[in-house]
């Protein structure tokens, strides 16, 4: 059997350049996402010669800017970048009212002019970097204005959260399908664009030693933590309505969970992978409203210290309601009811203003069935843990026991560690990968219609429970910014005889 050498692999695996010329229309162009993530990612792709010669980007939003005014705003984020002037000649801006059909007529005119000027062969990518409440409206306007009728290919990218709940996600899918086929729709979950997240699949299905033990016979439980040190920043208008469940659990955390839990598909193909993930979502045991206090702990941060700086509590953040009950933290336990995972709980946790920024999945194996050292050791032997560190310090680690040198029998837990950065790998920003794949029409890292709806279905009782409003006050626990969340979350896992791995 031929196995490729390291150098050969590196050459083959470099990001493939986008070949087709294109026009990219970004709705929500004056927002943070466009400024902080999309434009820097596009710039990096340009800088690394991954974009074709013929392309243009037109930003559309409510704010008023001239093309040059808009470029100046973007330049702030890309200070000192050597190719900025060259890149910015591809960037334009059109002011738009999302509810006004005549705005879309002007936009269409602008796009047509740019298409001629840049010879983009009519290929259009629409990127909706807007709050979910106006996504459907924009799609309707695009359709009504005939902007989806193009000479080349057309694609549409929808940011998360996709819809606001199950009903709105279904409606949105309905509207999208009126004007775009499923193949033309790209539902983004930028976590899937992270190299370390994609590596979970390769790790599981390209190594023969782990798959046989990847089940209830060997695994005690799984933990997923996505901890952030940042607060809501300038996004209170969105976040105070969304909360941590819509913002992190329904999408990022559930996607991570499905990659860990899914069965191997017969072939490595986007549609087959989506199918397997959907099967996982179907198997997640529904938590009823009555069971929520038993399975989920919610928290909201109060004033505290993060990285040596005193930061305000959530309710004192600009734009947050003073009596807000929006959770900024949640810890929950779920069960995946199938043969592989029966009896193996998944503990999921995410929050803002926590002690440290870290996203990690840890697989906790069962303890040894019988300790031959029980007469010599006072403590239990710590079970093996396999960790996928998604960020920062991207790594895969396996902990195991070794003997401390010396005459006494003492154990020491050590790690086998694979660190992406120490190996010198360039890890592209998730948005670089996401944009590349939309432009190349590759669906691997995007979420399908059924997947998104199933995830909403699971969270519907939770969201209804949260939307009950004021009565919730007893269920949302305060936690000091800069800690690991409310003490109740510690107690929650300790009740099961376990503890949070990341702390
Ligand atoms: C976004 C959420 O999807 O993910 C944000 O809306 C969150 O609230 C962000 O901060 C986290 O992404 P990352 O890549 O920094 O872990």
Short mmCIF file of C-alpha atoms and ligand atoms in Angstrom, two decimals:
data_model
loop_
_atom_site.label_atom_id
_atom_site.label_comp_id
_atom_site.label_asym_id
_atom_site.label_seq_id
_atom_site.Cartn_x
_atom_site.Cartn_y
_atom_site.Cartn_z
CA UNK A 1 0.00 0.00 0.00
CA UNK A 2 1.35 3.44 -0.89
CA UNK A 3 1.39 5.98 1.94
CA UNK A 4 2.20 9.59 1.05
CA UNK A 5 5.30 11.27 2.49
CA UNK A 6 4.84 14.35 4.68
CA UNK A 7 6.09 16.75 1.99
CA UNK A 8 3.77 15.30 -0.66
CA UNK A 9 0.82 15.67 1.71
CA UNK A 10 1.65 19.29 2.46
CA UNK A 11 1.78 20.17 -1.23
CA UNK A 12 -1.52 18.49 -2.01
CA UNK A 13 -3.28 20.05 0.96
CA UNK A 14 -2.61 23.72 0.32
CA UNK A 15 -5.81 25.73 -0.06
CA UNK A 16 -7.02 25.49 -3.65
CA UNK A 17 -7.47 28.88 -5.31
CA UNK A 18 -10.92 30.00 -6.44
CA UNK A 19 -11.03 29.70 -10.22
CA UNK A 20 -14.39 31.22 -11.19
CA UNK A 21 -14.68 34.99 -11.43
CA UNK A 22 -17.41 36.28 -9.10
CA UNK A 23 -19.35 39.20 -7.70
CA UNK A 24 -19.95 39.06 -3.95
CA UNK A 25 -22.82 41.06 -2.47
CA UNK A 26 -22.68 41.41 1.32
CA UNK A 27 -25.90 42.48 3.06
CA UNK A 28 -25.18 43.86 6.52
CA UNK A 29 -21.99 45.40 5.17
CA UNK A 30 -21.65 48.02 7.89
CA UNK A 31 -21.92 45.50 10.72
CA UNK A 32 -19.22 44.05 12.94
CA UNK A 33 -19.18 40.67 11.27
CA UNK A 34 -18.35 42.17 7.89
CA UNK A 35 -15.71 44.51 9.29
CA UNK A 36 -14.08 42.14 11.75
CA UNK A 37 -14.34 38.82 9.97
CA UNK A 38 -15.48 38.84 6.35
CA UNK A 39 -13.37 41.62 4.88
CA UNK A 40 -10.19 40.57 6.75
CA UNK A 41 -10.76 36.99 5.56
CA UNK A 42 -11.27 38.15 1.96
CA UNK A 43 -8.18 40.32 2.21
CA UNK A 44 -6.11 37.35 3.43
CA UNK A 45 -7.36 35.21 0.57
CA UNK A 46 -6.42 37.97 -1.84
CA UNK A 47 -3.04 38.40 -0.20
CA UNK A 48 -2.37 34.68 -0.48
CA UNK A 49 -3.31 34.79 -4.19
CA UNK A 50 -6.33 32.56 -3.66
CA UNK A 51 -8.88 34.81 -5.38
CA UNK A 52 -9.21 35.08 -9.16
CA UNK A 53 -8.25 38.31 -10.98
CA UNK A 54 -11.84 39.11 -11.83
CA UNK A 55 -13.97 39.73 -8.79
CA UNK A 56 -15.78 42.52 -7.00
CA UNK A 57 -17.34 42.93 -3.58
CA UNK A 58 -20.28 45.21 -3.07
CA UNK A 59 -21.35 46.02 0.45
CA UNK A 60 -25.02 46.84 1.03
CA UNK A 61 -26.49 48.18 4.28
CA UNK A 62 -28.65 50.96 5.70
CA UNK A 63 -25.80 53.31 6.67
CA UNK A 64 -24.82 55.98 4.16
CA UNK A 65 -21.34 55.69 2.66
CA UNK A 66 -19.68 56.52 -0.61
CA UNK A 67 -17.42 53.81 -2.01
CA UNK A 68 -14.40 55.65 -0.64
CA UNK A 69 -16.04 56.33 2.72
CA UNK A 70 -16.76 52.62 3.07
CA UNK A 71 -13.21 51.69 2.11
CA UNK A 72 -11.92 54.07 4.79
CA UNK A 73 -14.03 52.32 7.44
CA UNK A 74 -12.71 48.92 6.38
CA UNK A 75 -9.16 50.19 6.27
CA UNK A 76 -9.34 50.80 10.03
CA UNK A 77 -9.50 47.04 10.61
CA UNK A 78 -6.77 46.33 8.08
CA UNK A 79 -4.28 48.98 9.09
CA UNK A 80 -0.84 48.58 7.57
CA UNK A 81 -1.77 45.77 5.17
CA UNK A 82 0.48 46.13 2.16
CA UNK A 83 -1.97 45.09 -0.54
CA UNK A 84 -4.90 47.08 0.83
CA UNK A 85 -4.95 49.72 -1.91
CA UNK A 86 -4.91 47.09 -4.62
CA UNK A 87 -7.56 44.98 -2.87
CA UNK A 88 -9.81 47.95 -2.12
CA UNK A 89 -10.19 48.69 -5.84
CA UNK A 90 -12.45 45.64 -5.91
CA UNK A 91 -14.65 46.94 -3.05
CA UNK A 92 -17.82 49.07 -3.48
CA UNK A 93 -20.80 50.15 -1.43
CA UNK A 94 -24.51 50.73 -2.07
CA UNK A 95 -26.88 52.13 0.52
CA UNK A 96 -30.04 50.08 0.81
CA UNK A 97 -33.37 49.96 2.68
CA UNK A 98 -34.20 46.32 3.19
CA UNK A 99 -37.95 46.86 2.92
CA UNK A 100 -37.81 49.10 -0.15
CA UNK A 101 -38.01 47.39 -3.54
CA UNK A 102 -36.53 50.40 -5.35
CA UNK A 103 -33.32 50.01 -3.30
CA UNK A 104 -32.94 46.54 -4.74
CA UNK A 105 -33.50 47.89 -8.24
CA UNK A 106 -30.59 50.32 -7.75
CA UNK A 107 -28.48 47.54 -6.29
CA UNK A 108 -29.24 45.29 -9.24
CA UNK A 109 -28.21 48.09 -11.61
CA UNK A 110 -24.97 48.55 -9.70
CA UNK A 111 -24.20 44.85 -9.76
CA UNK A 112 -24.78 44.68 -13.51
CA UNK A 113 -22.40 47.56 -14.11
CA UNK A 114 -19.75 45.94 -11.94
CA UNK A 115 -20.29 42.59 -13.63
CA UNK A 116 -19.46 44.17 -16.97
CA UNK A 117 -16.49 46.07 -15.61
CA UNK A 118 -14.94 43.05 -13.84
CA UNK A 119 -16.07 40.45 -16.39
CA UNK A 120 -17.40 38.13 -13.70
CA UNK A 121 -19.48 36.05 -16.13
CA UNK A 122 -22.63 36.62 -14.08
CA UNK A 123 -21.49 34.48 -11.09
CA UNK A 124 -23.08 35.91 -7.94
CA UNK A 125 -22.66 35.11 -4.29
CA UNK A 126 -25.09 36.79 -1.89
CA UNK A 127 -23.91 36.87 1.71
CA UNK A 128 -26.53 37.67 4.35
CA UNK A 129 -24.60 38.98 7.35
CA UNK A 130 -27.79 40.34 8.90
CA UNK A 131 -29.95 39.57 11.96
CA UNK A 132 -32.21 36.55 11.38
CA UNK A 133 -35.35 38.71 11.54
CA UNK A 134 -34.61 40.35 8.20
CA UNK A 135 -33.06 37.44 6.34
CA UNK A 136 -36.34 36.24 4.79
CA UNK A 137 -37.28 39.76 3.75
CA UNK A 138 -34.00 40.20 1.86
CA UNK A 139 -34.40 36.87 0.11
CA UNK A 140 -37.92 37.86 -0.98
CA UNK A 141 -36.61 41.16 -2.31
CA UNK A 142 -33.80 39.42 -4.19
CA UNK A 143 -36.35 37.11 -5.74
CA UNK A 144 -38.90 39.81 -6.53
CA UNK A 145 -36.20 41.93 -8.18
CA UNK A 146 -35.03 38.96 -10.28
CA UNK A 147 -31.55 39.21 -8.82
CA UNK A 148 -31.39 35.43 -8.55
CA UNK A 149 -31.71 35.15 -12.34
CA UNK A 150 -28.11 35.12 -13.43
CA UNK A 151 -26.03 34.15 -16.41
CA UNK A 152 -23.50 32.17 -14.38
CA UNK A 153 -23.94 30.44 -11.02
CA UNK A 154 -25.72 31.91 -8.02
CA UNK A 155 -25.28 31.03 -4.37
CA UNK A 156 -26.58 32.42 -1.12
CA UNK A 157 -24.92 32.32 2.28
CA UNK A 158 -27.01 32.64 5.43
CA UNK A 159 -25.32 33.40 8.74
CA UNK A 160 -26.31 31.83 12.01
CA UNK A 161 -28.60 31.81 13.85
CA UNK A 162 -30.57 30.38 10.95
CA UNK A 163 -34.05 31.55 11.95
CA UNK A 164 -35.04 32.32 15.49
CA UNK A 165 -36.82 29.11 16.40
CA UNK A 166 -38.16 26.05 14.62
CA UNK A 167 -41.10 27.83 12.97
CA UNK A 168 -39.04 30.71 11.62
CA UNK A 169 -36.26 28.35 10.44
CA UNK A 170 -38.87 26.35 8.50
CA UNK A 171 -40.32 29.53 7.02
CA UNK A 172 -36.88 30.73 6.06
CA UNK A 173 -36.08 27.42 4.37
CA UNK A 174 -39.37 27.77 2.48
CA UNK A 175 -38.55 31.28 1.28
CA UNK A 176 -35.00 30.32 0.28
CA UNK A 177 -36.22 27.34 -1.71
CA UNK A 178 -38.54 29.57 -3.73
CA UNK A 179 -35.53 31.28 -5.30
CA UNK A 180 -32.55 28.99 -4.71
CA UNK A 181 -32.02 25.24 -4.85
CA UNK A 182 -30.64 23.43 -1.78
CA UNK A 183 -27.29 23.15 -3.59
CA UNK A 184 -27.16 26.93 -3.89
CA UNK A 185 -27.82 27.54 -0.18
CA UNK A 186 -24.92 27.72 2.27
CA UNK A 187 -25.98 27.81 5.94
CA UNK A 188 -22.96 28.88 7.88
CA UNK A 189 -21.70 27.61 11.15
CA UNK A 190 -18.24 29.08 11.25
CA UNK A 191 -17.13 26.48 13.83
CA UNK A 192 -17.22 23.95 11.02
CA UNK A 193 -14.67 26.11 9.17
CA UNK A 194 -12.14 25.63 11.96
CA UNK A 195 -9.45 23.17 10.93
CA UNK A 196 -9.46 21.59 14.38
CA UNK A 197 -13.18 20.89 14.15
CA UNK A 198 -12.85 19.23 10.76
CA UNK A 199 -10.00 17.20 12.13
CA UNK A 200 -12.39 15.42 14.49
CA UNK A 201 -13.76 13.51 11.50
CA UNK A 202 -10.35 12.61 10.16
CA UNK A 203 -9.08 11.62 13.56
CA UNK A 204 -12.05 9.34 14.08
CA UNK A 205 -12.30 7.77 10.66
CA UNK A 206 -8.71 7.69 9.44
CA UNK A 207 -7.24 5.96 12.50
CA UNK A 208 -8.19 2.39 13.20
CA UNK A 209 -7.28 2.32 16.89
CA UNK A 210 -9.93 4.71 18.21
CA UNK A 211 -13.10 3.62 16.45
CA UNK A 212 -13.42 0.26 18.24
CA UNK A 213 -13.41 2.01 21.63
CA UNK A 214 -15.62 4.93 20.55
CA UNK A 215 -18.75 3.75 22.32
CA UNK A 216 -20.53 3.08 25.59
CA UNK A 217 -18.28 0.11 26.41
CA UNK A 218 -15.22 2.29 26.82
CA UNK A 219 -16.39 5.87 27.15
CA UNK A 220 -17.77 7.11 30.44
CA UNK A 221 -18.88 10.54 29.27
CA UNK A 222 -18.10 13.40 26.88
CA UNK A 223 -17.66 17.09 27.68
CA UNK A 224 -17.80 20.07 25.36
CA UNK A 225 -16.82 23.50 26.63
CA UNK A 226 -16.87 26.74 24.63
CA UNK A 227 -15.75 29.40 27.08
CA UNK A 228 -15.25 33.03 26.14
CA UNK A 229 -13.72 35.87 28.10
CA UNK A 230 -15.46 38.54 26.02
CA UNK A 231 -18.81 40.00 27.04
CA UNK A 232 -21.56 41.07 24.65
CA UNK A 233 -19.57 44.04 23.40
CA UNK A 234 -21.54 46.12 20.93
CA UNK A 235 -23.91 43.29 20.09
CA UNK A 236 -26.36 43.71 22.96
CA UNK A 237 -29.22 44.51 20.58
CA UNK A 238 -28.92 41.04 19.10
CA UNK A 239 -27.60 39.12 22.09
CA UNK A 240 -30.12 40.26 24.65
CA UNK A 241 -32.84 38.72 22.51
CA UNK A 242 -30.82 35.67 21.49
CA UNK A 243 -29.03 34.50 24.65
CA UNK A 244 -26.52 31.69 24.85
CA UNK A 245 -28.85 28.93 23.62
CA UNK A 246 -29.54 30.56 20.25
CA UNK A 247 -26.07 32.03 20.02
CA UNK A 248 -23.91 29.00 20.80
CA UNK A 249 -25.83 25.80 21.61
CA UNK A 250 -28.30 25.40 18.76
CA UNK A 251 -25.43 25.69 16.28
CA UNK A 252 -21.76 25.53 17.32
CA UNK A 253 -22.05 23.22 20.30
CA UNK A 254 -24.56 20.91 18.65
CA UNK A 255 -22.39 20.68 15.56
CA UNK A 256 -19.39 19.70 17.66
CA UNK A 257 -21.49 17.12 19.48
CA UNK A 258 -22.70 15.60 16.22
CA UNK A 259 -19.16 15.18 14.87
CA UNK A 260 -18.19 13.29 18.00
CA UNK A 261 -21.35 11.15 18.06
CA UNK A 262 -22.03 10.39 14.38
CA UNK A 263 -21.57 7.04 12.66
CA UNK A 264 -19.01 6.77 9.86
CA UNK A 265 -20.67 7.42 6.49
CA UNK A 266 -19.87 4.97 3.71
CA UNK A 267 -18.03 7.67 1.77
CA UNK A 268 -16.56 11.06 2.63
CA UNK A 269 -19.18 13.14 0.90
CA UNK A 270 -20.97 16.28 2.16
CA UNK A 271 -24.46 14.85 1.70
CA UNK A 272 -23.62 11.56 3.45
CA UNK A 273 -21.98 13.41 6.34
CA UNK A 274 -25.01 15.65 6.76
CA UNK A 275 -27.24 12.59 6.83
CA UNK A 276 -25.22 11.01 9.62
CA UNK A 277 -25.29 14.22 11.64
CA UNK A 278 -29.05 14.46 11.25
CA UNK A 279 -29.37 10.90 12.58
CA UNK A 280 -27.53 12.03 15.71
CA UNK A 281 -29.90 14.99 16.18
CA UNK A 282 -32.83 12.61 15.81
CA UNK A 283 -31.39 10.42 18.54
CA UNK A 284 -30.85 13.15 21.11
CA UNK A 285 -33.30 12.50 23.94
CA UNK A 286 -35.76 15.37 24.14
CA UNK A 287 -35.64 17.38 27.36
CA UNK A 288 -39.16 18.37 28.31
CA UNK A 289 -39.95 21.73 29.88
CA UNK A 290 -40.54 20.08 33.22
CA UNK A 291 -37.12 18.41 33.07
CA UNK A 292 -35.18 21.58 32.29
CA UNK A 293 -34.13 22.39 35.87
CA UNK A 294 -32.75 18.88 36.18
CA UNK A 295 -30.79 18.96 32.91
CA UNK A 296 -29.79 22.59 32.40
CA UNK A 297 -28.22 25.31 34.52
CA UNK A 298 -28.45 28.89 33.26
CA UNK A 299 -26.31 31.81 34.35
CA UNK A 300 -25.84 35.52 33.77
CA UNK A 301 -22.63 37.35 34.59
CA UNK A 302 -22.35 40.07 37.18
CA UNK A 303 -19.44 42.46 37.64
CA UNK A 304 -16.07 40.79 38.05
CA UNK A 305 -12.51 40.73 36.86
CA UNK A 306 -11.34 39.30 33.56
CA UNK A 307 -7.62 39.23 32.74
CA UNK A 308 -6.92 41.73 35.54
CA UNK A 309 -9.57 44.25 34.42
CA UNK A 310 -12.81 44.95 36.23
CA UNK A 311 -15.70 44.47 33.82
CA UNK A 312 -19.38 45.39 34.27
CA UNK A 313 -22.14 42.89 34.84
CA UNK A 314 -24.33 41.87 31.91
CA UNK A 315 -27.23 44.12 32.88
CA UNK A 316 -24.89 47.11 32.99
CA UNK A 317 -23.63 46.52 29.46
CA UNK A 318 -24.67 49.16 26.95
CA UNK A 319 -27.94 48.22 25.27
CA UNK A 320 -28.93 45.45 27.70
CA UNK A 321 -32.28 45.75 29.51
CA UNK A 322 -31.78 46.46 33.20
CA UNK A 323 -34.11 43.60 34.11
CA UNK A 324 -32.86 41.24 31.42
CA UNK A 325 -33.23 37.50 32.07
CA UNK A 326 -31.15 36.53 29.10
CA UNK A 327 -28.74 33.74 29.99
CA UNK A 328 -25.11 34.35 29.07
CA UNK A 329 -24.10 30.90 30.32
CA UNK A 330 -25.59 27.43 30.19
CA UNK A 331 -24.44 23.99 31.19
CA UNK A 332 -26.50 21.00 30.16
CA UNK A 333 -26.55 17.25 30.04
CA UNK A 334 -27.90 15.39 27.05
CA UNK A 335 -28.25 11.74 26.08
CA UNK A 336 -27.93 10.29 22.61
CA UNK A 337 -30.32 7.37 22.48
CA UNK A 338 -28.73 4.84 20.18
CA UNK A 339 -26.66 1.69 20.57
CA UNK A 340 -23.33 3.44 20.49
CA UNK A 341 -24.07 6.05 23.14
CA UNK A 342 -26.67 4.53 25.42
CA UNK A 343 -25.85 5.55 29.01
CA UNK A 344 -23.04 7.95 28.02
CA UNK A 345 -23.95 11.51 29.02
CA UNK A 346 -22.71 14.49 27.02
CA UNK A 347 -22.08 17.54 29.20
CA UNK A 348 -22.19 20.79 27.25
CA UNK A 349 -21.14 24.17 28.57
CA UNK A 350 -20.72 27.64 27.12
CA UNK A 351 -20.67 31.17 28.43
CA UNK A 352 -19.41 34.69 28.09
CA UNK A 353 -17.05 36.45 30.51
CA UNK A 354 -15.63 33.20 31.80
CA UNK A 355 -12.19 32.74 33.26
CA UNK A 356 -10.32 31.70 30.15
CA UNK A 357 -10.99 31.52 26.42
CA UNK A 358 -11.03 27.88 25.50
CA UNK A 359 -13.06 25.58 23.29
CA UNK A 360 -12.47 21.95 23.98
CA UNK A 361 -14.05 18.54 23.51
CA UNK A 362 -12.92 15.88 25.95
CA UNK A 363 -13.67 12.18 25.76
CA UNK A 364 -13.48 10.60 29.20
CA UNK A 365 -12.79 6.90 29.10
CA UNK A 366 -13.94 4.47 31.76
CA UNK A 367 -11.64 3.74 34.69
CA UNK A 368 -9.68 0.49 34.70
CA UNK A 369 -12.08 -2.36 35.58
CA UNK A 370 -9.91 -3.56 38.45
CA UNK A 371 -6.93 -1.84 40.02
CA UNK A 372 -4.06 -4.14 40.85
CA UNK A 373 -2.49 -1.21 42.72
CA UNK A 374 -5.30 -0.82 45.23
CA UNK A 375 -3.17 -1.95 48.16
CA UNK A 376 -0.39 0.50 47.35
CA UNK A 377 -2.40 3.52 46.26
CA UNK A 378 -4.67 5.61 48.40
CA UNK A 379 -6.35 7.34 45.45
CA UNK A 380 -8.18 6.03 42.39
CA UNK A 381 -6.37 5.77 39.07
CA UNK A 382 -7.44 8.67 36.88
CA UNK A 383 -9.11 7.45 33.68
CA UNK A 384 -7.69 8.33 30.24
CA UNK A 385 -8.93 11.49 28.61
CA UNK A 386 -8.70 12.38 24.94
CA UNK A 387 -8.92 16.10 24.26
CA UNK A 388 -9.60 17.98 21.04
CA UNK A 389 -8.54 21.55 21.79
CA UNK A 390 -10.35 23.60 19.17
CA UNK A 391 -8.88 26.92 20.32
CA UNK A 392 -6.57 28.50 21.39
CA UNK A 393 -3.37 26.35 21.33
CA UNK A 394 -5.05 23.98 18.89
CA UNK A 395 -4.08 20.44 19.81
CA UNK A 396 -5.07 16.83 20.30
CA UNK A 397 -3.98 15.33 23.61
CA UNK A 398 -4.27 11.94 25.26
CA UNK A 399 -3.70 11.70 28.97
CA UNK A 400 -2.46 8.50 30.54
CA UNK A 401 -0.74 7.25 33.69
CA UNK A 402 2.97 6.62 34.06
CA UNK A 403 5.17 5.72 37.00
CA UNK A 404 7.15 8.38 38.80
CA UNK A 405 10.79 7.28 38.93
CA UNK A 406 11.75 6.02 42.38
CA UNK A 407 11.29 3.08 44.71
CA UNK A 408 7.81 4.05 45.85
CA UNK A 409 4.85 3.32 43.62
CA UNK A 410 3.56 6.69 42.56
CA UNK A 411 1.55 7.55 39.49
CA UNK A 412 1.90 10.56 37.30
CA UNK A 413 -0.58 11.70 34.66
CA UNK A 414 1.16 12.70 31.42
CA UNK A 415 0.01 13.75 27.96
CA UNK A 416 0.73 12.66 24.44
CA UNK A 417 0.29 15.87 22.59
CA UNK A 418 -0.08 16.92 18.98
CA UNK A 419 0.03 20.70 18.64
CA UNK A 420 -0.85 22.19 15.27
CA UNK A 421 1.22 25.31 15.79
CA UNK A 422 4.30 23.53 17.08
CA UNK A 423 4.19 21.51 13.88
CA UNK A 424 4.31 24.80 12.01
CA UNK A 425 0.90 24.46 10.32
CA UNK A 426 -0.81 27.57 9.03
CA UNK A 427 -4.35 27.50 10.40
CA UNK A 428 -6.56 29.67 8.21
CA UNK A 429 -9.22 31.72 9.99
CA UNK A 430 -12.56 29.91 9.94
CA UNK A 431 -14.06 32.61 7.72
CA UNK A 432 -11.30 32.22 5.13
CA UNK A 433 -12.21 28.59 4.76
CA UNK A 434 -15.96 29.30 4.80
CA UNK A 435 -15.69 31.91 2.04
CA UNK A 436 -13.38 29.76 -0.05
CA UNK A 437 -15.80 26.86 0.10
CA UNK A 438 -18.83 29.00 -0.86
CA UNK A 439 -16.89 30.41 -3.77
CA UNK A 440 -15.86 26.91 -4.85
CA UNK A 441 -19.35 25.51 -4.27
CA UNK A 442 -18.16 22.92 -1.74
CA UNK A 443 -20.83 22.00 0.85
CA UNK A 444 -18.77 19.92 3.24
CA UNK A 445 -18.64 22.43 6.10
CA UNK A 446 -22.20 23.79 5.78
CA UNK A 447 -25.35 22.76 7.54
CA UNK A 448 -28.27 21.17 5.70
CA UNK A 449 -31.93 22.08 6.00
CA UNK A 450 -32.90 19.08 8.08
CA UNK A 451 -29.93 19.43 10.42
CA UNK A 452 -30.81 22.99 11.23
CA UNK A 453 -34.47 22.20 11.80
CA UNK A 454 -33.76 19.18 14.01
CA UNK A 455 -31.44 21.24 16.19
CA UNK A 456 -34.15 23.88 16.62
CA UNK A 457 -36.67 21.18 17.41
CA UNK A 458 -34.58 19.96 20.30
CA UNK A 459 -34.19 23.45 21.74
CA UNK A 460 -37.82 24.52 21.31
CA UNK A 461 -38.96 23.61 24.88
CA UNK A 462 -35.82 25.27 26.26
CA UNK A 463 -36.51 28.49 24.37
CA UNK A 464 -40.16 28.46 25.37
CA UNK A 465 -39.08 28.01 28.97
CA UNK A 466 -36.69 30.96 28.68
CA UNK A 467 -39.20 33.14 26.89
CA UNK A 468 -41.51 32.84 29.89
CA UNK A 469 -39.69 35.92 31.12
CA UNK A 470 -39.75 37.22 34.66
CA UNK A 471 -40.57 33.99 36.47
CA UNK A 472 -37.23 32.78 35.29
CA UNK A 473 -35.42 34.90 37.79
CA UNK A 474 -35.06 31.87 40.07
CA UNK A 475 -33.57 29.75 37.33
CA UNK A 476 -30.87 32.09 36.09
CA UNK A 477 -27.97 32.11 38.47
CA UNK A 478 -25.54 34.97 38.81
CA UNK A 479 -21.86 34.31 38.27
CA UNK A 480 -18.98 36.67 38.70
CA UNK A 481 -17.27 37.63 35.44
CA UNK A 482 -13.88 35.89 35.33
CA UNK A 483 -15.09 32.65 36.95
CA UNK A 484 -16.21 29.36 35.40
CA UNK A 485 -19.88 30.23 35.69
CA UNK A 486 -22.38 29.78 38.51
CA UNK A 487 -21.54 27.43 41.36
CA UNK A 488 -24.73 25.56 40.51
CA UNK A 489 -23.02 24.39 37.30
CA UNK A 490 -20.23 22.80 39.37
CA UNK A 491 -22.76 21.18 41.62
CA UNK A 492 -24.75 20.01 38.58
CA UNK A 493 -21.94 17.77 37.27
CA UNK A 494 -20.65 16.81 40.73
CA UNK A 495 -24.05 15.25 41.45
CA UNK A 496 -23.17 12.69 38.77
CA UNK A 497 -19.79 12.01 40.42
CA UNK A 498 -17.92 13.93 37.72
CA UNK A 499 -16.24 17.31 37.41
CA UNK A 500 -15.66 19.80 34.61
CA UNK A 501 -12.46 18.95 32.80
CA UNK A 502 -11.55 22.50 31.77
CA UNK A 503 -11.06 24.82 34.72
C1 LIG B 1 -20.49 33.57 17.23
C2 LIG B 1 -21.34 34.07 18.35
O1 LIG B 1 -21.22 32.72 16.38
O2 LIG B 1 -19.39 32.85 17.77
C3 LIG B 1 -20.53 34.94 19.28
O3 LIG B 1 -22.43 34.81 17.82
C4 LIG B 1 -19.31 34.21 19.76
O4 LIG B 1 -21.30 35.38 20.39
C5 LIG B 1 -18.54 33.64 18.59
O5 LIG B 1 -18.49 35.14 20.45
C6 LIG B 1 -17.42 32.74 19.05
O6 LIG B 1 -16.65 32.39 17.94
P1 LIG B 1 -15.12 32.06 18.09
O7 LIG B 1 -14.71 31.63 16.72
O8 LIG B 1 -14.44 33.29 18.57
O9 LIG B 1 -15.06 30.96 19.11
#
